[in-house]
XYZ file of N, CA, C and O in Angstrom:
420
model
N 35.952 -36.887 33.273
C 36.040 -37.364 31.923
C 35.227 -36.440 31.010
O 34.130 -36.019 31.378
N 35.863 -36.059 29.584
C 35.243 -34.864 29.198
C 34.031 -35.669 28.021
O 34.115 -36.878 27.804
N 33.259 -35.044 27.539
C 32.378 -35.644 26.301
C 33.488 -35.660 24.948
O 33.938 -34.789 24.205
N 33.655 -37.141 25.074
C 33.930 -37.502 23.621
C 34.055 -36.615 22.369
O 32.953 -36.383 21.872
N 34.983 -36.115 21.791
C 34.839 -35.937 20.595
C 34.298 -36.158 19.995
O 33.413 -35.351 19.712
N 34.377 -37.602 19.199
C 33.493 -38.291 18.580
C 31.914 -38.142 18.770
O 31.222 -38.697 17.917
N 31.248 -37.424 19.838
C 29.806 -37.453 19.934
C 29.626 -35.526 19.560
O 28.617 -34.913 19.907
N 30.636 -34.949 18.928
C 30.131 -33.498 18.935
C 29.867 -33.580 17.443
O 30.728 -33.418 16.578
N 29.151 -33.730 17.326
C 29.061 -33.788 15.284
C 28.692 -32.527 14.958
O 29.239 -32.042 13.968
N 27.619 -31.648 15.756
C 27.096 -30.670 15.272
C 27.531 -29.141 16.010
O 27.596 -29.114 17.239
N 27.802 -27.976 15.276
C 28.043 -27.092 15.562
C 26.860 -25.868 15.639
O 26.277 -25.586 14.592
N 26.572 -25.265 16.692
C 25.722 -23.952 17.368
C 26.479 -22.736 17.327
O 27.698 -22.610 17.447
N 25.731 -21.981 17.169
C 25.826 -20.434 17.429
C 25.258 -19.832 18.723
O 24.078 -19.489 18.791
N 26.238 -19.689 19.896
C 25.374 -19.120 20.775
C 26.022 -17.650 21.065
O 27.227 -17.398 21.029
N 24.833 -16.617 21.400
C 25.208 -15.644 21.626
C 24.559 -15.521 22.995
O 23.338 -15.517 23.152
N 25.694 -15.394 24.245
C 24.974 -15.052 26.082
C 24.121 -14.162 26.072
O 24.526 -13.331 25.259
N 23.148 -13.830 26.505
C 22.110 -13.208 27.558
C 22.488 -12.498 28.124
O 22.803 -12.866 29.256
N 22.733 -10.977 27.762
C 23.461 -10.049 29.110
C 22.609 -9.161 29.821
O 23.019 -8.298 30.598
N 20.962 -9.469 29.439
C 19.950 -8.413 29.967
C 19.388 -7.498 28.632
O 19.525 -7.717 27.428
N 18.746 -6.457 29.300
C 17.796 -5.947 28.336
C 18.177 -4.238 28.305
O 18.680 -3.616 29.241
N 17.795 -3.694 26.994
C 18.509 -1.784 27.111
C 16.773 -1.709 26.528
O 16.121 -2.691 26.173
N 16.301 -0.312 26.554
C 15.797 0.640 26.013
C 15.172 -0.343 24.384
O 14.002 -0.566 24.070
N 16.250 -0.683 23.753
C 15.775 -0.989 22.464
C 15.464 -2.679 22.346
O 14.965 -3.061 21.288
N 15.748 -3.682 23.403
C 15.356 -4.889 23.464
C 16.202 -5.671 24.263
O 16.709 -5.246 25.301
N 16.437 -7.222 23.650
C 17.555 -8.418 24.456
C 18.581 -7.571 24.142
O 18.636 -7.030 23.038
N 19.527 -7.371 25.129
C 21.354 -7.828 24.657
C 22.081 -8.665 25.003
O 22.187 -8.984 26.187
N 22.915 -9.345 23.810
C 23.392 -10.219 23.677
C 25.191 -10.075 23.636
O 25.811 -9.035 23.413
N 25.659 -11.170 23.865
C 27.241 -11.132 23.866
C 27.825 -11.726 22.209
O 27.328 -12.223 21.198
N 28.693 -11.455 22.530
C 29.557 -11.939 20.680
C 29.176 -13.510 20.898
O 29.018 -14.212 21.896
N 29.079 -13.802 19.007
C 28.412 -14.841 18.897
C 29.763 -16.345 19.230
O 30.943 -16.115 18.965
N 29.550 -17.061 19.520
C 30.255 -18.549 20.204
C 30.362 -19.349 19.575
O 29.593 -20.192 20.037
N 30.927 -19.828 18.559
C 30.607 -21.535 17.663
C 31.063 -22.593 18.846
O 32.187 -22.680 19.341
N 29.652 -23.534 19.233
C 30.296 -24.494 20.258
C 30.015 -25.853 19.102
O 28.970 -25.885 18.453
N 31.084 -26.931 18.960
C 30.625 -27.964 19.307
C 30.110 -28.899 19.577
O 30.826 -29.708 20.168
N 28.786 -29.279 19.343
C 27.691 -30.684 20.341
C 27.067 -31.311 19.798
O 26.958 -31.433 18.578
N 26.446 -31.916 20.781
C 25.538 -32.888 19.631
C 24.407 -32.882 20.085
O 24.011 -33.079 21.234
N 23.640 -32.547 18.761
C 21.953 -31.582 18.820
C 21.128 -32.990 18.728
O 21.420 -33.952 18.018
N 20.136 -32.879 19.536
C 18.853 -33.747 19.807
C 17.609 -33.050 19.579
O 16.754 -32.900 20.451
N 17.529 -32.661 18.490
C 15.656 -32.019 17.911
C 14.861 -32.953 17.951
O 14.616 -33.603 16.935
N 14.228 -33.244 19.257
C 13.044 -33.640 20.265
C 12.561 -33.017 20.945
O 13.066 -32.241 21.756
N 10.815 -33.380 20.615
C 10.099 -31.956 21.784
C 9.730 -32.874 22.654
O 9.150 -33.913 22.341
N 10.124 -32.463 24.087
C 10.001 -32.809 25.127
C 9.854 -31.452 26.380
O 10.231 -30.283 26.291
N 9.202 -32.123 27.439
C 8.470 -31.209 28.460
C 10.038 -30.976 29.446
O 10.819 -31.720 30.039
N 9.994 -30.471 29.359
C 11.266 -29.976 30.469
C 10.814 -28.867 31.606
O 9.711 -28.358 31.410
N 11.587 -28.416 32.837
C 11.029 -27.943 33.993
C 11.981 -26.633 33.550
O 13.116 -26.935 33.181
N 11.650 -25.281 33.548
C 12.769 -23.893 33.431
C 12.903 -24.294 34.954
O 12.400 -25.132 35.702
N 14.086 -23.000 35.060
C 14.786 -22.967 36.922
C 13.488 -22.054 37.251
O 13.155 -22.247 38.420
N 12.839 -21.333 36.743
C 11.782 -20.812 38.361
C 10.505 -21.778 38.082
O 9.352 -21.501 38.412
N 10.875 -22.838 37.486
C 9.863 -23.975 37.906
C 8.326 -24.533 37.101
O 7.432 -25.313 37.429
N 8.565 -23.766 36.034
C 7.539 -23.594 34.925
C 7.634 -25.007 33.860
O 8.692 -25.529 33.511
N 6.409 -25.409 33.505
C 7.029 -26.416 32.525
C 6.900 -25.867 31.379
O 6.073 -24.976 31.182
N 7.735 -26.341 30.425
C 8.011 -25.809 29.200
C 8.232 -26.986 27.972
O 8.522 -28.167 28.163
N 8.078 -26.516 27.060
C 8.015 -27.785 25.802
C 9.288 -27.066 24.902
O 9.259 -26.077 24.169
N 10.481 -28.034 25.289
C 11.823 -27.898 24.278
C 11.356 -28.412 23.627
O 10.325 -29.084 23.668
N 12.376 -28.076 22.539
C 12.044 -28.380 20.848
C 13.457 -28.916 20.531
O 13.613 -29.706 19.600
N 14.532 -28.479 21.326
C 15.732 -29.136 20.927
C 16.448 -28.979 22.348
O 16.081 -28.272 23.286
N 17.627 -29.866 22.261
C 18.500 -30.030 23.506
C 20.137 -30.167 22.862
O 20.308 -30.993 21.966
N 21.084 -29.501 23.251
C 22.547 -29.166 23.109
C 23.071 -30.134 24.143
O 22.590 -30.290 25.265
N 24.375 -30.924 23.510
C 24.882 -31.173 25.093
C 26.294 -31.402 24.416
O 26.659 -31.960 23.381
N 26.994 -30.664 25.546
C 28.316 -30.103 24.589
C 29.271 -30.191 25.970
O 28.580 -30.558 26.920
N 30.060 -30.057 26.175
C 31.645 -30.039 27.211
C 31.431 -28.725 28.615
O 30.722 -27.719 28.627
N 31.881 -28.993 29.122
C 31.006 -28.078 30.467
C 31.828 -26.557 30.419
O 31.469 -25.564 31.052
N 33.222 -26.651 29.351
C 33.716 -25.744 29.482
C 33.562 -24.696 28.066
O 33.960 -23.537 27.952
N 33.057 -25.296 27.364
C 32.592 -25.028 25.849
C 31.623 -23.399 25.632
O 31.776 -22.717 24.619
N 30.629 -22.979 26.808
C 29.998 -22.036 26.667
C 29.062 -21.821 27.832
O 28.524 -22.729 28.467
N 28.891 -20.258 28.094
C 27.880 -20.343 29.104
C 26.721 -19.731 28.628
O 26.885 -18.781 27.864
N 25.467 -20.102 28.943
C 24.827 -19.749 28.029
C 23.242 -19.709 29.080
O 22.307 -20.509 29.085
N 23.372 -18.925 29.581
C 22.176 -18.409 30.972
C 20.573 -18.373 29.902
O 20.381 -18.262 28.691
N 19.852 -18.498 30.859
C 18.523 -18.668 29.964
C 18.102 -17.320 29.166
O 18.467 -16.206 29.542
N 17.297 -17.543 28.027
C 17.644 -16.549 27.193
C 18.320 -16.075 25.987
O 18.180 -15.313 25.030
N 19.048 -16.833 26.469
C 20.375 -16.564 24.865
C 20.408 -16.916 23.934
O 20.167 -18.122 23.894
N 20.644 -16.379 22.815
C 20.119 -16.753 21.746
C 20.770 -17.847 21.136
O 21.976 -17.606 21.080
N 20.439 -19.119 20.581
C 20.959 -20.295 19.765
C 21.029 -20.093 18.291
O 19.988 -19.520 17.969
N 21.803 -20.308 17.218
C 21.313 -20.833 15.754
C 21.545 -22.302 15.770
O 22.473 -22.742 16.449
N 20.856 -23.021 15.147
C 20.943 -24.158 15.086
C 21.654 -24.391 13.208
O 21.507 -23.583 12.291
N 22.365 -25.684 13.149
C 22.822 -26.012 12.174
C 21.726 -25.562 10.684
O 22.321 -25.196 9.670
N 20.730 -25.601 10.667
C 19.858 -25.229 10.211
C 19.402 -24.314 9.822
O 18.543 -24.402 8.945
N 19.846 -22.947 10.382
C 19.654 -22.015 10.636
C 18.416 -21.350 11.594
O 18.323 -20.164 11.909
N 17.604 -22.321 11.921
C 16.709 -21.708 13.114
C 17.005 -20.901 14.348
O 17.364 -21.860 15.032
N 17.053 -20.500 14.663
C 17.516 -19.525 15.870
C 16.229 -19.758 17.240
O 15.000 -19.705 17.202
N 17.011 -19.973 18.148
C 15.650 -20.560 19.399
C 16.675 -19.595 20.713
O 17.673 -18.880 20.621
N 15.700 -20.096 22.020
C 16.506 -19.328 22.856
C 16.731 -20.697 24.075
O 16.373 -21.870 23.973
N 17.513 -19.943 25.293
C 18.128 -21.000 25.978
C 16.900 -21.228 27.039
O 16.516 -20.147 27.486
N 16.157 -22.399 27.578
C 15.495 -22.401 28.364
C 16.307 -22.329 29.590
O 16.333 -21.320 30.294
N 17.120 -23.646 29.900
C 17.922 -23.975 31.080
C 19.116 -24.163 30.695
O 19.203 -24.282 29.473
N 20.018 -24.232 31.222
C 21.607 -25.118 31.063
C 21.458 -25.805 32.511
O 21.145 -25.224 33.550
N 21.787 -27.336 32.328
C 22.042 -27.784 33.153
C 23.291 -28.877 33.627
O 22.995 -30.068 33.531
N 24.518 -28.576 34.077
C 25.519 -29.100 34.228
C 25.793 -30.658 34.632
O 25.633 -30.945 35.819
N 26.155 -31.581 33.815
C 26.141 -33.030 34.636
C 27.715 -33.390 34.915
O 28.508 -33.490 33.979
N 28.131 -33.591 36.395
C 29.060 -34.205 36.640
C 29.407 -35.579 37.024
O 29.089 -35.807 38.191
N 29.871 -36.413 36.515
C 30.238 -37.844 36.788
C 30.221 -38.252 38.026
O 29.713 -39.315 38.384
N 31.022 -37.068 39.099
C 31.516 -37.187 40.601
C 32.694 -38.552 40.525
O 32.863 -39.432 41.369
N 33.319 -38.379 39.361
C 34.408 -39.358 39.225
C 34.315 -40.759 38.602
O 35.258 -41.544 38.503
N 33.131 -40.954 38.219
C 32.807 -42.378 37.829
C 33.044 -42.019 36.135
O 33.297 -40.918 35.648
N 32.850 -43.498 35.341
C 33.700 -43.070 34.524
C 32.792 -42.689 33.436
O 32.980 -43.182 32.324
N 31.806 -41.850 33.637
C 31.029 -41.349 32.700
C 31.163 -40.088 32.199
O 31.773 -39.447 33.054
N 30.828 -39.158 30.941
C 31.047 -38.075 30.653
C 30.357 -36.705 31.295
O 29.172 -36.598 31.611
N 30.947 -36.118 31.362
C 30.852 -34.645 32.251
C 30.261 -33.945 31.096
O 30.740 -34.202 29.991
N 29.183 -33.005 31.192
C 28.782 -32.525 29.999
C 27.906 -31.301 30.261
O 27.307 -31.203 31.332
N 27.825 -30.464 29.414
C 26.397 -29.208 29.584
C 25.565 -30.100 28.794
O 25.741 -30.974 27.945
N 24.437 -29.462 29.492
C 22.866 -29.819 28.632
C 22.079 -28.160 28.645
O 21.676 -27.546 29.633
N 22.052 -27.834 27.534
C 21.339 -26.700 27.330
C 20.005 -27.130 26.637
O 19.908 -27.668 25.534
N 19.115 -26.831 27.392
C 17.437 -26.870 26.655
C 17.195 -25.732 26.327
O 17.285 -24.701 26.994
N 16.736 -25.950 24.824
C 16.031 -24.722 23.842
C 14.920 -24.755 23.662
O 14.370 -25.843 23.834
N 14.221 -23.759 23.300
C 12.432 -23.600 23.107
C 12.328 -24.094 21.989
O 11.222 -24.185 21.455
């Protein structure tokens, strides 16, 4: 079951994480996803296990964007943050919504 329409009110700018050159980050062409933004700071865990204090959380359709830690966000607002984690939730068939959760710094 996919995330509701009705719950994507807000639209992001994400540009992927493709690694680093000589002159800094590089990034992929920019993405308009979709979601619905939760600007709450909360302690969240990164994947090599660090805790970290998001400042906002994305959670948008699992097929909507990939967006590896790092990458750069704009927020409706225009703030620009980066991706801490993405973390994928699947229902496993029950009748709840399937969704990305991307945590931002």
């Amino acid at each position: 079951m996919k995330l509701p329409a009705l719950w994507l009110r807000h639209e992001v700018t994400v540009e992927p994480y493709e690694g680093d050159s000589a002159n800094g980050p590089l990034y992929g062409a920019p993405v308009a996803v979709r979601c619905f933004l939760d600007e709450r700071t909360r302690l969240v865990r990164a994947g090599d296990g660090r805790e970290v204090t998001s400042g906002a959380t994305v959670y948008c359709r699992l097929d909507a964007v990939t967006a590896p830690p790092e990458s750069r966000v704009t927020l409706p607002g225009g703030r620009t943050t980066t991706v801490i984690e993405q973390v994928p939730h699947d229902g496993g068939g029950l009748p709840t919504p399937d969704h990305l959760e991307v945590q931002l710094v």
